[in-house]
Coordinates of C-alpha atoms and ligand atoms in Angstrom, one line a residue:
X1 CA -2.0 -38.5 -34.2
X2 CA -3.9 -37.4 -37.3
X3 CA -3.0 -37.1 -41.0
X4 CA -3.6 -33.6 -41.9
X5 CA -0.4 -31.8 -42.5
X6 CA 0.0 -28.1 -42.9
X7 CA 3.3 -27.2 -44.4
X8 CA 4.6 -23.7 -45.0
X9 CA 7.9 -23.3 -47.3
X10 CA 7.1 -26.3 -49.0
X11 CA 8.0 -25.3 -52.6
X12 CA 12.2 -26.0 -51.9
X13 CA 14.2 -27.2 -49.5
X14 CA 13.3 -28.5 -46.5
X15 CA 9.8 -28.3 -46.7
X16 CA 9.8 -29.9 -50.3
X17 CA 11.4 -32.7 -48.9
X18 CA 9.2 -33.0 -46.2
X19 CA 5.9 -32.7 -48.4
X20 CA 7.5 -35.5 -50.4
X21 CA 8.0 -38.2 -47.6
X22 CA 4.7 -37.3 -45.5
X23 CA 2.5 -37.8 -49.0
X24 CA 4.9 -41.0 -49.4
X25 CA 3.6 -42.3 -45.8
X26 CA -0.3 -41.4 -46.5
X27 CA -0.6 -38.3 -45.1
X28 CA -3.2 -35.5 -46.7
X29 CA -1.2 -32.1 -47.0
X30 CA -1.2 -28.9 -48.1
X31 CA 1.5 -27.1 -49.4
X32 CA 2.4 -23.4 -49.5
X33 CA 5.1 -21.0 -50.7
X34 CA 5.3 -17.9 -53.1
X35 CA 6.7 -20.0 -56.2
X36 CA 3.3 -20.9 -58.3
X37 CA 5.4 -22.8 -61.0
X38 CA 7.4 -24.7 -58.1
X39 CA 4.2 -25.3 -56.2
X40 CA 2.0 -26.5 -59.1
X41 CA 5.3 -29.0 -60.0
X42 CA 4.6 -30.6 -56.1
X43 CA 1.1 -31.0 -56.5
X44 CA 1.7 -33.0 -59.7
X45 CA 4.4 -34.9 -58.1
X46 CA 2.6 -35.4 -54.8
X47 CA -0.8 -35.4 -55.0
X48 CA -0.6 -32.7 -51.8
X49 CA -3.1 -29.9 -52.0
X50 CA -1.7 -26.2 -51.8
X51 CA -2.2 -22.4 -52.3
X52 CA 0.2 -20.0 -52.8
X53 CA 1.0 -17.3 -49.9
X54 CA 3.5 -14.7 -49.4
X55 CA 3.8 -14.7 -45.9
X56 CA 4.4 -11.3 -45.5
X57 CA 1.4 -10.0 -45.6
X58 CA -0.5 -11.2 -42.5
X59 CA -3.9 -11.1 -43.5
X60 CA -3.0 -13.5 -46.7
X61 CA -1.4 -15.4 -43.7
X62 CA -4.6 -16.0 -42.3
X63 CA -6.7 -16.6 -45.2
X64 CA -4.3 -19.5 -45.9
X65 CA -4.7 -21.3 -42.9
X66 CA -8.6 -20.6 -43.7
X67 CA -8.1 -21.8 -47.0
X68 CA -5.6 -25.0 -45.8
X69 CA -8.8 -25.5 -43.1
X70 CA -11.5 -25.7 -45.5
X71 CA -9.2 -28.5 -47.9
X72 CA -7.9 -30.6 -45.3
X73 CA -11.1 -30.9 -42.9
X74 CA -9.1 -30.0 -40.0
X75 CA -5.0 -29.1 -39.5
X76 CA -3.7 -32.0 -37.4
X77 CA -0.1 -30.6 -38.2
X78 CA 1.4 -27.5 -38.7
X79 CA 4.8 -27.4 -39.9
X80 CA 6.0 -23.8 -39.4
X81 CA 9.2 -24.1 -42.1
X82 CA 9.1 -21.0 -44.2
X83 CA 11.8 -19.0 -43.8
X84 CA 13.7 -16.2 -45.1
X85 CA 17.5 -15.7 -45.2
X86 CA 18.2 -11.8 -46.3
X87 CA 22.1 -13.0 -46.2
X88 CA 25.2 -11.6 -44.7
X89 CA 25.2 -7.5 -43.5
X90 CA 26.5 -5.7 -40.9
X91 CA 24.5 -3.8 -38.3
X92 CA 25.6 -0.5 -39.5
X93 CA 24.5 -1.2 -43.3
X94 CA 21.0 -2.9 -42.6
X95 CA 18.0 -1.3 -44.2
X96 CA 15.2 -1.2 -42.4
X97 CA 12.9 -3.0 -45.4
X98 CA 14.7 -6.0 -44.7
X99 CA 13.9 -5.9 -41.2
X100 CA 10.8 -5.5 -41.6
X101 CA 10.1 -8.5 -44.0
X102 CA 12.3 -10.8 -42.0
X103 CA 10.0 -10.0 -39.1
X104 CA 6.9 -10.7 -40.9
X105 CA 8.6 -13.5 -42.9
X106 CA 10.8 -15.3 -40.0
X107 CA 8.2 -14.1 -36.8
X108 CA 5.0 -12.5 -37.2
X109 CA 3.5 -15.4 -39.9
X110 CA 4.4 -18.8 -38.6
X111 CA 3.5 -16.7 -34.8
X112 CA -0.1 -16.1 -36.1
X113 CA -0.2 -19.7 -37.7
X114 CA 0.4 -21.0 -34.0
X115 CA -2.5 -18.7 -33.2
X116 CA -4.8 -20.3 -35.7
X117 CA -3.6 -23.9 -35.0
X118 CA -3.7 -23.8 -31.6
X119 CA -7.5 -22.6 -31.3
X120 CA -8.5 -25.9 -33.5
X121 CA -6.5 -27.8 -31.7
X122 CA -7.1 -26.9 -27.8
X123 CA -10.6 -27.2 -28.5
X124 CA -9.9 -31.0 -30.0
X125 CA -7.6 -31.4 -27.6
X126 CA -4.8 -32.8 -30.0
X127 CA -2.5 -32.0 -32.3
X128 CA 0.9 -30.9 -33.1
X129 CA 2.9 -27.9 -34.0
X130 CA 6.5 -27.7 -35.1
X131 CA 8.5 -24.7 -35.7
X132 CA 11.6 -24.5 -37.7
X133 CA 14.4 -22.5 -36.0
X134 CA 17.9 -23.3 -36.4
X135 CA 20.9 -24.0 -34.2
X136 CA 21.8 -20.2 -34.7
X137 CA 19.3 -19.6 -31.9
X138 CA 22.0 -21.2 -29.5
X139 CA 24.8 -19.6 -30.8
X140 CA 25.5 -16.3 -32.7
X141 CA 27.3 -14.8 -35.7
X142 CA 28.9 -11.1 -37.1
X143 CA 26.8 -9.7 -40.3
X144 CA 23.7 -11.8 -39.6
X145 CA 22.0 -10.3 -36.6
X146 CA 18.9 -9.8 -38.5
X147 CA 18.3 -13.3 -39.2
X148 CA 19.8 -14.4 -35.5
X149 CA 17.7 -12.3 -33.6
X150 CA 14.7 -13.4 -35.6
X151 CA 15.3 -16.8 -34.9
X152 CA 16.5 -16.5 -31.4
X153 CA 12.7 -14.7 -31.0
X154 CA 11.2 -17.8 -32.5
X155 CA 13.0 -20.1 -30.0
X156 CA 11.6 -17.6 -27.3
X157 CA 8.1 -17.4 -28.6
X158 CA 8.3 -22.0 -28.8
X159 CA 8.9 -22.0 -25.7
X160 CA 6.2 -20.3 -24.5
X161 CA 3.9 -21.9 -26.8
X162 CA 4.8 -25.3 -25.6
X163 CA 3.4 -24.1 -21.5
X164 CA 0.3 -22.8 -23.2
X165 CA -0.6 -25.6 -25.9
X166 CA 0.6 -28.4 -22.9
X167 CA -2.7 -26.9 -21.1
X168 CA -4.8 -28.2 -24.1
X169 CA -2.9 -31.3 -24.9
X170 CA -0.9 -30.1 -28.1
X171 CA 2.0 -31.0 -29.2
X172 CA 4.9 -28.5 -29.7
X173 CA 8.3 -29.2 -30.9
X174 CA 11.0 -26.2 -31.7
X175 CA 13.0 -27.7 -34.6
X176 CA 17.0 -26.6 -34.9
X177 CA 18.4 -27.9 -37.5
X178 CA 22.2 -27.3 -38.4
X179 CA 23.0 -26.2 -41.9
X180 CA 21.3 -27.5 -44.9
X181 CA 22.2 -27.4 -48.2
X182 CA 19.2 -26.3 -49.7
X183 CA 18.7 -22.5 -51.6
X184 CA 18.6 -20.9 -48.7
X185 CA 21.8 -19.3 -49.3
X186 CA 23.3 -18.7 -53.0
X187 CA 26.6 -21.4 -52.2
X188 CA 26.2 -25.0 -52.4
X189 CA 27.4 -26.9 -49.1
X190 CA 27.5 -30.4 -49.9
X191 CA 29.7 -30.8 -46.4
X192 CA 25.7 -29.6 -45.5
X193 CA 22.5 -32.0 -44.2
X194 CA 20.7 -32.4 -47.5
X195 CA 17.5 -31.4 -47.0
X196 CA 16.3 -34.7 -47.5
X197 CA 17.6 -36.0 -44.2
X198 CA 17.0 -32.4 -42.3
X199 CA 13.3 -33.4 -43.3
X200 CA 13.3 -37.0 -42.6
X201 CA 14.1 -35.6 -38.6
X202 CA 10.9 -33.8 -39.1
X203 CA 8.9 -36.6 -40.0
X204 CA 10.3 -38.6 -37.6
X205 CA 8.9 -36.4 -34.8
X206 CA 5.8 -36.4 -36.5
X207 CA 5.9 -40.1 -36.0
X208 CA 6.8 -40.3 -32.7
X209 CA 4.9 -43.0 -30.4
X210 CA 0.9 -41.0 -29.1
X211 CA 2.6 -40.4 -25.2
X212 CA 6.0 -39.0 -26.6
X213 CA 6.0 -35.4 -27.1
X214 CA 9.8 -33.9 -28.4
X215 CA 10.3 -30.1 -26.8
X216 CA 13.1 -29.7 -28.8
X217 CA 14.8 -31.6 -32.0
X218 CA 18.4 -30.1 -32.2
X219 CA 20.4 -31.8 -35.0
X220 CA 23.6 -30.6 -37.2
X221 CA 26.0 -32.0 -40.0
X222 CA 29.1 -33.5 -38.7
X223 CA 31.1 -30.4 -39.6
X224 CA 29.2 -27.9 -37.8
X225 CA 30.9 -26.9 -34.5
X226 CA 28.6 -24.1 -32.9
X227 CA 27.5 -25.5 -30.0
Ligands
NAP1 N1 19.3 -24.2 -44.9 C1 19.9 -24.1 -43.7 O1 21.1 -24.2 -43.5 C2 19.0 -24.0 -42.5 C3 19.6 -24.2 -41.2 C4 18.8 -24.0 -40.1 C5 17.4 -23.7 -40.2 N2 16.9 -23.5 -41.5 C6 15.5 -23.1 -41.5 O2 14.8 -24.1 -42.2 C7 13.6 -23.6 -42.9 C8 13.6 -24.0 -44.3 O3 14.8 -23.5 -44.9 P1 15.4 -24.1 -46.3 O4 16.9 -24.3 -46.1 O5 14.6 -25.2 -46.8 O6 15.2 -22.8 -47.2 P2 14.9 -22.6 -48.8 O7 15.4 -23.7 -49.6 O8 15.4 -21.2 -49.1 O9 13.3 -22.6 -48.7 C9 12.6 -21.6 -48.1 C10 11.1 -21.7 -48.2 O10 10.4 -20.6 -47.6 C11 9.6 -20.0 -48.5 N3 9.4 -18.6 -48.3 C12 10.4 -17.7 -48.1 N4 9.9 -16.4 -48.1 C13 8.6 -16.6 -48.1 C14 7.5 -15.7 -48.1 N5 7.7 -14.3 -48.0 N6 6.2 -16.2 -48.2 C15 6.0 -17.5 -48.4 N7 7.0 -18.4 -48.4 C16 8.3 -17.9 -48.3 C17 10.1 -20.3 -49.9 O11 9.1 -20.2 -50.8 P3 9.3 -19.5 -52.3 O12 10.7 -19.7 -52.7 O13 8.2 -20.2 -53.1 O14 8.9 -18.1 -52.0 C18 10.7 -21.7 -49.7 O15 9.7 -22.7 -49.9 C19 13.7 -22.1 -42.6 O16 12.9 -21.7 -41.6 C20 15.2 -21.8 -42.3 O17 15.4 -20.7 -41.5 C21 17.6 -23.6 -42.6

């Protein structure tokens, strides 16, 4: 497998942790987020590469993965993390700007990231691709359908994408993890995966031995019962 990682959402959380341990084991990658001060921070502490992006706007979408492209040589991984929580609120009460920015956040970029990937990779015939869902995509919860559904369409659209790329000898692995204690929600959870370990999982699977390919990576801190 090559060294080139893309990694969206990689200013906090998850990503972070993940940019951290991938540059620790030698691989080249570029980072992304909205955050320019958190971004700039990574670099320094790194040595990754990285623009920022707000992923809701699809054509800077695309010019990112142009942009990531051009400074890595070629995307050997993309790790589809970004994501966006717009917190708890019932049906009845949601607006429909936050719909509309969770589906562009949560859907629509890290879909037409695949798209991109997938065209360099099918015609190298390698790679790998890993989207971040969550385990809320096998279960379900009152006040936050927006999120749910958006992530229940991601598990959907993985799916999929793993019959096509399978055709052109890419990787694709639909990440769940459980809860996290990262900022993704204004609480601390230390009873939570730190995001160190939900990351390491990640990394793992990018490590996993040339004829092993991992469909699905569902994991969860001891305390989480939804399943
Ligand atoms: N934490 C959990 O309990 C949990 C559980 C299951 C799955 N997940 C999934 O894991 C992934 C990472 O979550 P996390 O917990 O690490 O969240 P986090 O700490 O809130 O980090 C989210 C990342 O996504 C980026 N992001 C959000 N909106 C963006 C936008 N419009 N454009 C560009 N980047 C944007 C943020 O960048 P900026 O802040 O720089 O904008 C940040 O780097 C998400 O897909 C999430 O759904 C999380």
């Amino acid at each position: 497998m090559g060294r080139t990682v893309l990694v969206s959402g990689a200013t906090r959380g998850i990503g972070r942790e993940a940019v951290k341990q991938l540059r620790e084991q030698g691989f080249s990658v570029f980072a992304t987020g909205r955050d320019r001060h958190l971004l700039d921070q990574l670099k320094k502490d790194t040595g990754c590469l990285g623009e920022t992006c707000d992923l809701s706007d699809s054509s800077s979408v695309l010019s990112m993965y142009e942009t990531a492209r051009a400074a890595l040589g070629q995307v050997d991984v993309l790790i589809n993390n970004a994501g966006l929580n717009p917190g708890k609120t019932p049906v009845v009460d949601v607006p429909v700007e936050d719909l509309d920015v969770s589906y562009a956040v949560n859907l629509r970029a890290p879909y037409l990231l695949c798209r991109e990937a997938l065209k360099d990779m099918g015609a190298r015939k390698t790679g790998h691709i890993l989207n971040v869902v969550s385990t809320i995509a096998r279960t379900s919860a009152p006040n936050y359908s927006t999120y749910c559904s958006l992530k229940y369409a991601m598990h959907g659209f993985t799916l999929c994408l793993i019959k096509e790329a399978q055709q052109v000898n890419v990787k694709v692995t639909g990440v769940y993890p459980g809860g996290t204690d990262t900022d993704f929600r204004p609480e601390n959870r230390p009873d939570y995966l730190k995001p160190e370990s939900a990351a390491q999982m990640i990394v793992q699977c990018i490590n996993a031995p040339e004829d092993v390919v991992v469909h699905e990576l569902v994991y969860r801190p001891m305390i989480e019962t939804n399943f």
